[in-house]
Every structure is written in C-alpha cells, then in structure tokens.
C-alpha cells in the first residue's frame, strides 16, 4: 500500500536544512527536531567538560542552558515558539504574585488552560494549520514542569513538614526561584524539545554541582573500595539509549512505509473495506507510529543523561 503523495511540507522553523529534507524525503520540521536533539547531545558533552561546576559559576551554567534552549525552540518552531515563552512568563508572574495557598491551583489552571486553547485552535480553527510544525510537545513538557514546580513550592512554603510524605519533603521547594533559575529549569536545552520532566530541586542541585554527591551518598561508596567519591561516566548509559533510538527509528521507518497512516482516510479503503478490517488496520498503524515517540523520548534522555553527569 503506497502512501499517497502529500502537499509539500513547510515549517515555521529554520529552513537551513531544507536541502537535507528534500534529499531524504522527510518533513523539514522532523529534520529540524532530530538535528536539535543530536546537537543537544553534543552540547551536553561540551557542557559537562568545559562548563562543569568546577569551571563555571551557577549563573553561567544557567544562562548557557537557557540561551541554547531558546535557540533550539526558535530553530525548530520559529514564531510558534512564542507560545512557549508566553506561557513561561505568565506563570512566572503567577508564581511571584499569587498567594502560596493558591499558587499550585492558579498555575495549573493557567498552564492547562493555555495548552488546551492551543490544542483547540490547532484542531478546530486552523485544522492542524497550513504549516506542519507541531509545537504542542514542548508546550506539554513546559506545562508539566510549571505545575510540578508550583506544587513543590506549595509543599515547601505552604505546608508543614509533618503533613508531607518523605518524597514530598525531599522535593519541596523552600523559596521562590529567581528569574534566571526559573527560565533555566523550564527552557534548558536538554529538555525543551522532548523532555524529560525533572524535579526543580534535582535540576538546581545539578547546576550547582551537588547532584553527583547527593546520589553517591545514597550508596556506601567507602565499602566499595573508593577513597573518594567516584566521578560517574555517562558513556555506557548514553550508548545504550542511542542503540534504542536506532532500533526505534528503523522500526518506525519500516512499519510506516508498509502501513501508512494516510490510508485510513482513502476513499476506496473507507468504502470497500469491512468495518472489522478497518478497525484492525487502525490498530496496526497506531502501533506502528509508537516507535517515533520512543525515538524522540529516548534520544532526549540520552542527552539528558550526559548533561546530568556533569
């Protein structure tokens, strides 16, 4: 079953890689996404080596992570990235002006409300848009982070320690973050495109160089023969995740070529195929689409692993 030819793919993001898109026959927005994720992986190694806590201050590390994240967002989504920045700044205002007992409620309503409006406008008003760029993924990641931080801030300032579970106590945020810390947490280059969503205290511990010490203190490293805290290497974990991304990519390209999603709206398929066969094909094509997300998420986590072993 051949996939019917579609309209040429356009994007609001950068057109720098348009020749590569034409050569490979892959939509430009997807090329931009993969290029940013691969570049982020390389940048994470550079960040780990040259901007480690012993080489740069926390402010420099925050600023670098934020500026690169903003650049990646603009490169991938162009003017659509304004939605990300608007949501971030609206909730920064809420975080600083709202009362602590209500900060998590207001943050949730605004973040989820803005995300919902963006989804509705793309689907029902613009019919998924003339341009193919989908900015909803990063918007959902930022929404998760905003609501997570708001709840942890409420736990840290608005509740007593005895009211919290051990995990809530560990993650509770005791003071409102500065603008730079807030922007770095939400827009850092290793999570802005495809996540993952980390906890605020873990992220700040990483920026300040405390995260490795915190993790290794959980194991009895002296009994394992170390005379000091060992410096963990991300190489093995990163290579494992890159292998998963490669397998996911091969599966996605193979399955979607043989079971194209566009066939489910083909008139002949709709008119002549029995209902149960159509239902079965729909199940198959949705399963065939899953490796695309495994590819994106695992590639993002491979860079994040490098980033957090700094």
Coordinates of C-alpha atoms in Angstrom, one line a residue:
X1 CA 0.0 0.0 0.0
X2 CA 1.7 3.1 -1.2
X3 CA 1.2 6.4 0.7
X4 CA -0.4 9.0 -1.5
X5 CA 1.7 12.0 -2.3
X6 CA 1.0 14.9 0.0
X7 CA 1.4 18.6 -0.2
X8 CA 4.9 19.9 0.3
X9 CA 5.9 20.2 3.9
X10 CA 6.5 23.7 5.3
X11 CA 7.6 24.8 8.6
X12 CA 7.7 28.0 10.7
X13 CA 11.2 26.9 11.9
X14 CA 14.5 27.2 10.2
X15 CA 14.9 26.3 6.6
X16 CA 18.6 25.8 6.8
X17 CA 18.3 22.0 6.5
X18 CA 15.7 22.2 3.6
X19 CA 18.2 20.5 1.1
X20 CA 18.6 17.6 3.5
X21 CA 14.9 17.3 3.9
X22 CA 14.4 17.1 0.2
X23 CA 17.2 14.6 -0.2
X24 CA 15.8 12.2 2.5
X25 CA 12.1 12.9 1.7
X26 CA 11.5 13.6 5.4
X27 CA 9.4 16.7 6.5
X28 CA 11.6 19.6 7.4
X29 CA 10.1 20.0 10.9
X30 CA 11.2 16.5 11.7
X31 CA 14.7 17.1 10.3
X32 CA 15.0 20.2 12.5
X33 CA 13.8 18.2 15.5
X34 CA 16.4 15.5 15.1
X35 CA 19.1 17.9 14.3
X36 CA 18.4 19.9 17.5
X37 CA 18.4 16.7 19.6
X38 CA 21.7 15.5 18.2
X39 CA 23.3 18.9 18.6
X40 CA 22.0 19.0 22.1
X41 CA 23.7 15.7 22.8
X42 CA 27.0 17.1 21.6
X43 CA 26.4 20.3 23.5
X44 CA 25.8 18.3 26.7
X45 CA 29.2 16.6 26.4
X46 CA 30.8 20.1 25.9
X47 CA 28.8 21.4 28.8
X48 CA 29.9 18.5 31.0
X49 CA 33.6 19.0 30.1
X50 CA 34.0 22.8 29.8
X51 CA 31.2 24.2 31.9
X52 CA 31.2 21.9 34.9
X53 CA 30.7 23.3 38.4
X54 CA 34.5 23.5 38.9
X55 CA 34.9 25.6 35.7
X56 CA 31.9 27.9 35.7
X57 CA 29.6 29.6 38.2
X58 CA 25.9 28.5 38.6
X59 CA 24.8 31.7 36.9
X60 CA 26.9 31.0 33.8
X61 CA 25.6 27.4 33.6
X62 CA 22.0 28.6 34.0
X63 CA 22.5 31.3 31.3
X64 CA 24.1 28.9 28.8
X65 CA 21.4 26.2 29.3
X66 CA 18.7 28.8 28.9
X67 CA 20.1 30.6 25.8
X68 CA 20.7 27.3 24.0
X69 CA 17.2 26.1 24.9
X70 CA 15.7 29.3 23.5
X71 CA 17.7 29.0 20.3
X72 CA 16.6 25.4 19.8
X73 CA 13.0 26.3 20.3
X74 CA 13.2 29.1 17.7
X75 CA 15.2 26.9 15.3
X76 CA 12.5 24.2 15.4
X77 CA 9.3 26.2 15.7
X78 CA 10.1 29.8 14.6
X79 CA 7.4 32.2 15.7
X80 CA 5.3 29.3 17.1
X81 CA 7.9 29.3 19.9
X82 CA 6.2 32.5 21.2
X83 CA 3.6 30.3 22.8
X84 CA 6.3 28.6 24.9
X85 CA 7.7 31.9 26.1
X86 CA 4.2 33.5 26.7
X87 CA 3.2 30.5 28.9
X88 CA 6.5 30.6 30.8
X89 CA 6.3 34.3 31.6
X90 CA 2.6 34.2 32.5
X91 CA 3.3 31.6 35.1
X92 CA 6.4 33.4 36.4
X93 CA 4.0 36.3 37.2
X94 CA 1.6 33.9 38.9
X95 CA 4.5 32.3 40.9
X96 CA 5.6 35.7 42.2
X97 CA 2.2 37.3 42.8
X98 CA -0.1 34.5 43.8
X99 CA -0.6 33.6 47.5
X100 CA 1.2 30.4 48.5
X101 CA -2.1 28.5 49.4
X102 CA -3.3 29.1 45.9
X103 CA -0.2 29.1 43.8
X104 CA -0.5 25.5 42.6
X105 CA -4.2 26.0 41.7
X106 CA -3.6 29.2 39.6
X107 CA -0.5 27.7 37.9
X108 CA -2.4 24.6 37.0
X109 CA -5.4 26.4 35.6
X110 CA -3.4 28.9 33.6
X111 CA -0.9 26.3 32.2
X112 CA -3.5 23.7 31.3
X113 CA -5.9 26.3 30.0
X114 CA -3.3 27.8 27.7
X115 CA -2.3 24.3 26.5
X116 CA -6.0 23.4 25.9
X117 CA -6.6 26.6 23.9
X118 CA -3.6 25.9 21.7
X119 CA -4.8 22.4 21.0
X120 CA -8.3 23.5 20.2
X121 CA -7.2 26.3 17.9
X122 CA -4.8 24.0 16.0
X123 CA -7.5 21.3 15.5
X124 CA -10.8 23.1 15.1
X125 CA -9.9 26.6 14.0
X126 CA -6.8 26.1 11.8
X127 CA -7.4 22.4 11.0
X128 CA -3.9 21.5 12.1
X129 CA -2.5 24.5 10.3
X130 CA -1.3 25.4 6.9
X131 CA 2.2 24.8 8.2
X132 CA 3.1 21.4 9.6
X133 CA 5.1 22.4 12.7
X134 CA 3.7 20.9 15.9
X135 CA 4.7 22.9 18.9
X136 CA 2.4 21.1 21.3
X137 CA 5.0 18.6 22.5
X138 CA 7.3 21.2 24.1
X139 CA 4.2 23.1 25.4
X140 CA 3.1 19.9 27.2
X141 CA 6.6 19.4 28.7
X142 CA 6.6 23.0 30.0
X143 CA 3.1 22.6 31.4
X144 CA 4.3 19.5 33.4
X145 CA 7.3 21.5 34.7
X146 CA 5.2 24.5 35.7
X147 CA 2.6 22.5 37.6
X148 CA 5.3 20.3 39.2
X149 CA 7.3 23.4 40.4
X150 CA 4.1 25.1 41.7
X151 CA 3.0 22.0 43.7
X152 CA 6.5 21.6 45.2
X153 CA 6.7 25.3 46.0
X154 CA 3.3 25.0 47.8
X155 CA 4.6 22.0 49.7
X156 CA 7.8 23.8 50.7
X157 CA 6.3 27.1 51.9
X158 CA 2.6 26.5 52.5
X159 CA 2.6 23.2 54.4
X160 CA 4.2 21.8 57.5
X161 CA 6.9 19.1 57.1
X162 CA 4.8 16.6 59.1
X163 CA 2.0 16.9 56.6
X164 CA 4.2 15.7 53.7
X165 CA 5.4 12.3 52.7
X166 CA 9.1 11.5 52.6
X167 CA 9.2 12.1 48.9
X168 CA 7.3 15.4 49.1
X169 CA 9.7 16.5 51.8
X170 CA 12.7 15.7 49.7
X171 CA 11.4 17.6 46.7
X172 CA 9.7 20.5 48.5
X173 CA 11.0 23.9 47.3
X174 CA 11.6 26.3 50.2
X175 CA 11.9 29.6 48.3
X176 CA 10.6 31.1 45.1
X177 CA 13.2 30.8 42.3
X178 CA 14.9 33.7 40.7
X179 CA 14.0 34.6 37.1
X180 CA 17.2 33.0 35.8
X181 CA 16.7 29.8 37.8
X182 CA 13.1 29.6 36.6
X183 CA 13.9 30.2 32.9
X184 CA 16.8 27.7 33.1
X185 CA 14.6 25.0 34.7
X186 CA 11.8 25.4 32.1
X187 CA 13.8 26.2 28.9
X188 CA 17.1 24.4 29.3
X189 CA 18.4 23.0 26.0
X190 CA 18.3 19.3 27.1
X191 CA 14.6 19.2 27.9
X192 CA 12.8 21.9 26.0
X193 CA 12.2 19.9 22.8
X194 CA 11.1 16.5 24.1
X195 CA 11.7 16.4 27.8
X196 CA 12.1 14.7 30.2
X197 CA 10.4 16.5 33.0
X198 CA 12.8 16.7 36.0
X199 CA 12.2 18.0 39.5
X200 CA 13.3 21.5 40.3
X201 CA 15.5 20.6 43.3
X202 CA 17.3 17.9 41.3
X203 CA 17.9 20.4 38.5
X204 CA 19.3 23.1 40.8
X205 CA 21.5 20.5 42.5
X206 CA 22.9 19.6 39.1
X207 CA 23.6 23.2 38.1
X208 CA 25.3 23.8 41.5
X209 CA 27.3 20.6 41.2
X210 CA 25.7 18.8 44.2
X211 CA 23.7 16.1 42.3
X212 CA 26.5 13.5 42.0
X213 CA 27.4 13.9 45.7
X214 CA 23.8 13.6 46.7
X215 CA 23.3 10.4 44.6
X216 CA 26.5 8.7 45.6
X217 CA 25.9 9.3 49.3
X218 CA 22.9 7.0 49.0
X219 CA 25.3 4.1 48.3
X220 CA 28.1 3.0 50.7
X221 CA 31.0 4.0 48.4
X222 CA 33.7 3.6 51.0
X223 CA 32.9 -0.1 51.5
X224 CA 33.3 -0.5 47.7
X225 CA 36.9 0.5 47.9
X226 CA 36.8 4.1 46.8
X227 CA 38.9 6.6 48.8
X228 CA 36.8 9.5 47.4
X229 CA 33.5 10.0 45.6
X230 CA 34.0 8.5 42.1
X231 CA 33.2 10.6 39.0
X232 CA 30.5 8.7 37.1
X233 CA 30.8 8.3 33.4
X234 CA 27.6 8.6 31.2
X235 CA 29.2 6.7 28.2
X236 CA 27.6 3.3 28.9
X237 CA 24.1 4.7 29.6
X238 CA 24.2 7.0 26.6
X239 CA 25.4 4.3 24.2
X240 CA 22.6 2.0 25.4
X241 CA 20.0 4.7 24.9
X242 CA 21.4 5.6 21.4
X243 CA 21.0 1.9 20.4
X244 CA 17.4 2.0 21.5
X245 CA 16.9 5.2 19.4
X246 CA 18.4 3.5 16.3
X247 CA 16.2 0.4 16.7
X248 CA 13.1 2.7 17.2
X249 CA 14.0 4.7 14.1
X250 CA 14.4 1.6 11.9
X251 CA 11.1 0.1 13.2
X252 CA 9.3 3.4 12.6
X253 CA 10.6 3.8 9.0
X254 CA 9.9 0.2 8.1
X255 CA 6.4 -0.1 9.6
X256 CA 5.1 3.3 8.5
X257 CA 6.3 2.6 4.9
X258 CA 4.3 -0.7 4.9
X259 CA 1.3 0.6 6.9
X260 CA 0.9 4.3 6.0
X261 CA -1.4 6.3 8.3
X262 CA -2.8 8.3 5.3
X263 CA -4.5 5.1 4.0
X264 CA -7.2 5.2 6.7
X265 CA -8.8 8.3 5.0
X266 CA -8.5 6.8 1.5
X267 CA -12.0 6.7 -0.1
X268 CA -11.5 3.2 -1.5
X269 CA -10.4 2.0 1.9
X270 CA -13.4 3.6 3.6
X271 CA -16.0 2.4 1.0
X272 CA -14.9 -1.1 0.3
X273 CA -13.1 -2.4 3.4
X274 CA -15.2 -4.2 6.1
X275 CA -15.5 -2.5 9.4
X276 CA -13.5 -5.0 11.4
X277 CA -10.7 -4.9 8.8
X278 CA -10.6 -1.1 9.1
X279 CA -10.6 -1.3 12.9
X280 CA -7.7 -3.8 12.7
X281 CA -5.7 -1.7 10.3
X282 CA -6.3 1.4 12.5
X283 CA -4.8 -0.6 15.5
X284 CA -1.8 -1.6 13.4
X285 CA -1.0 1.9 12.2
X286 CA -1.3 3.4 15.7
X287 CA 1.2 0.8 17.0
X288 CA 3.5 1.5 14.0
X289 CA 3.5 5.2 15.0
X290 CA 4.8 4.4 18.5
X291 CA 8.5 3.9 17.7
X292 CA 8.6 7.6 16.6
X293 CA 7.9 8.7 20.1
X294 CA 10.2 6.1 21.6
X295 CA 12.9 7.5 19.3
X296 CA 12.3 11.1 20.3
X297 CA 12.0 10.5 24.1
X298 CA 15.0 8.1 24.3
X299 CA 17.2 10.5 22.2
X300 CA 16.2 13.3 24.6
X301 CA 17.0 11.2 27.6
X302 CA 20.4 10.2 26.2
X303 CA 21.4 13.8 26.1
X304 CA 19.9 14.4 29.5
X305 CA 22.0 11.5 30.9
X306 CA 25.1 13.2 29.6
X307 CA 24.0 16.5 30.9
X308 CA 23.3 15.3 34.4
X309 CA 26.6 13.5 34.8
X310 CA 28.4 16.9 34.7

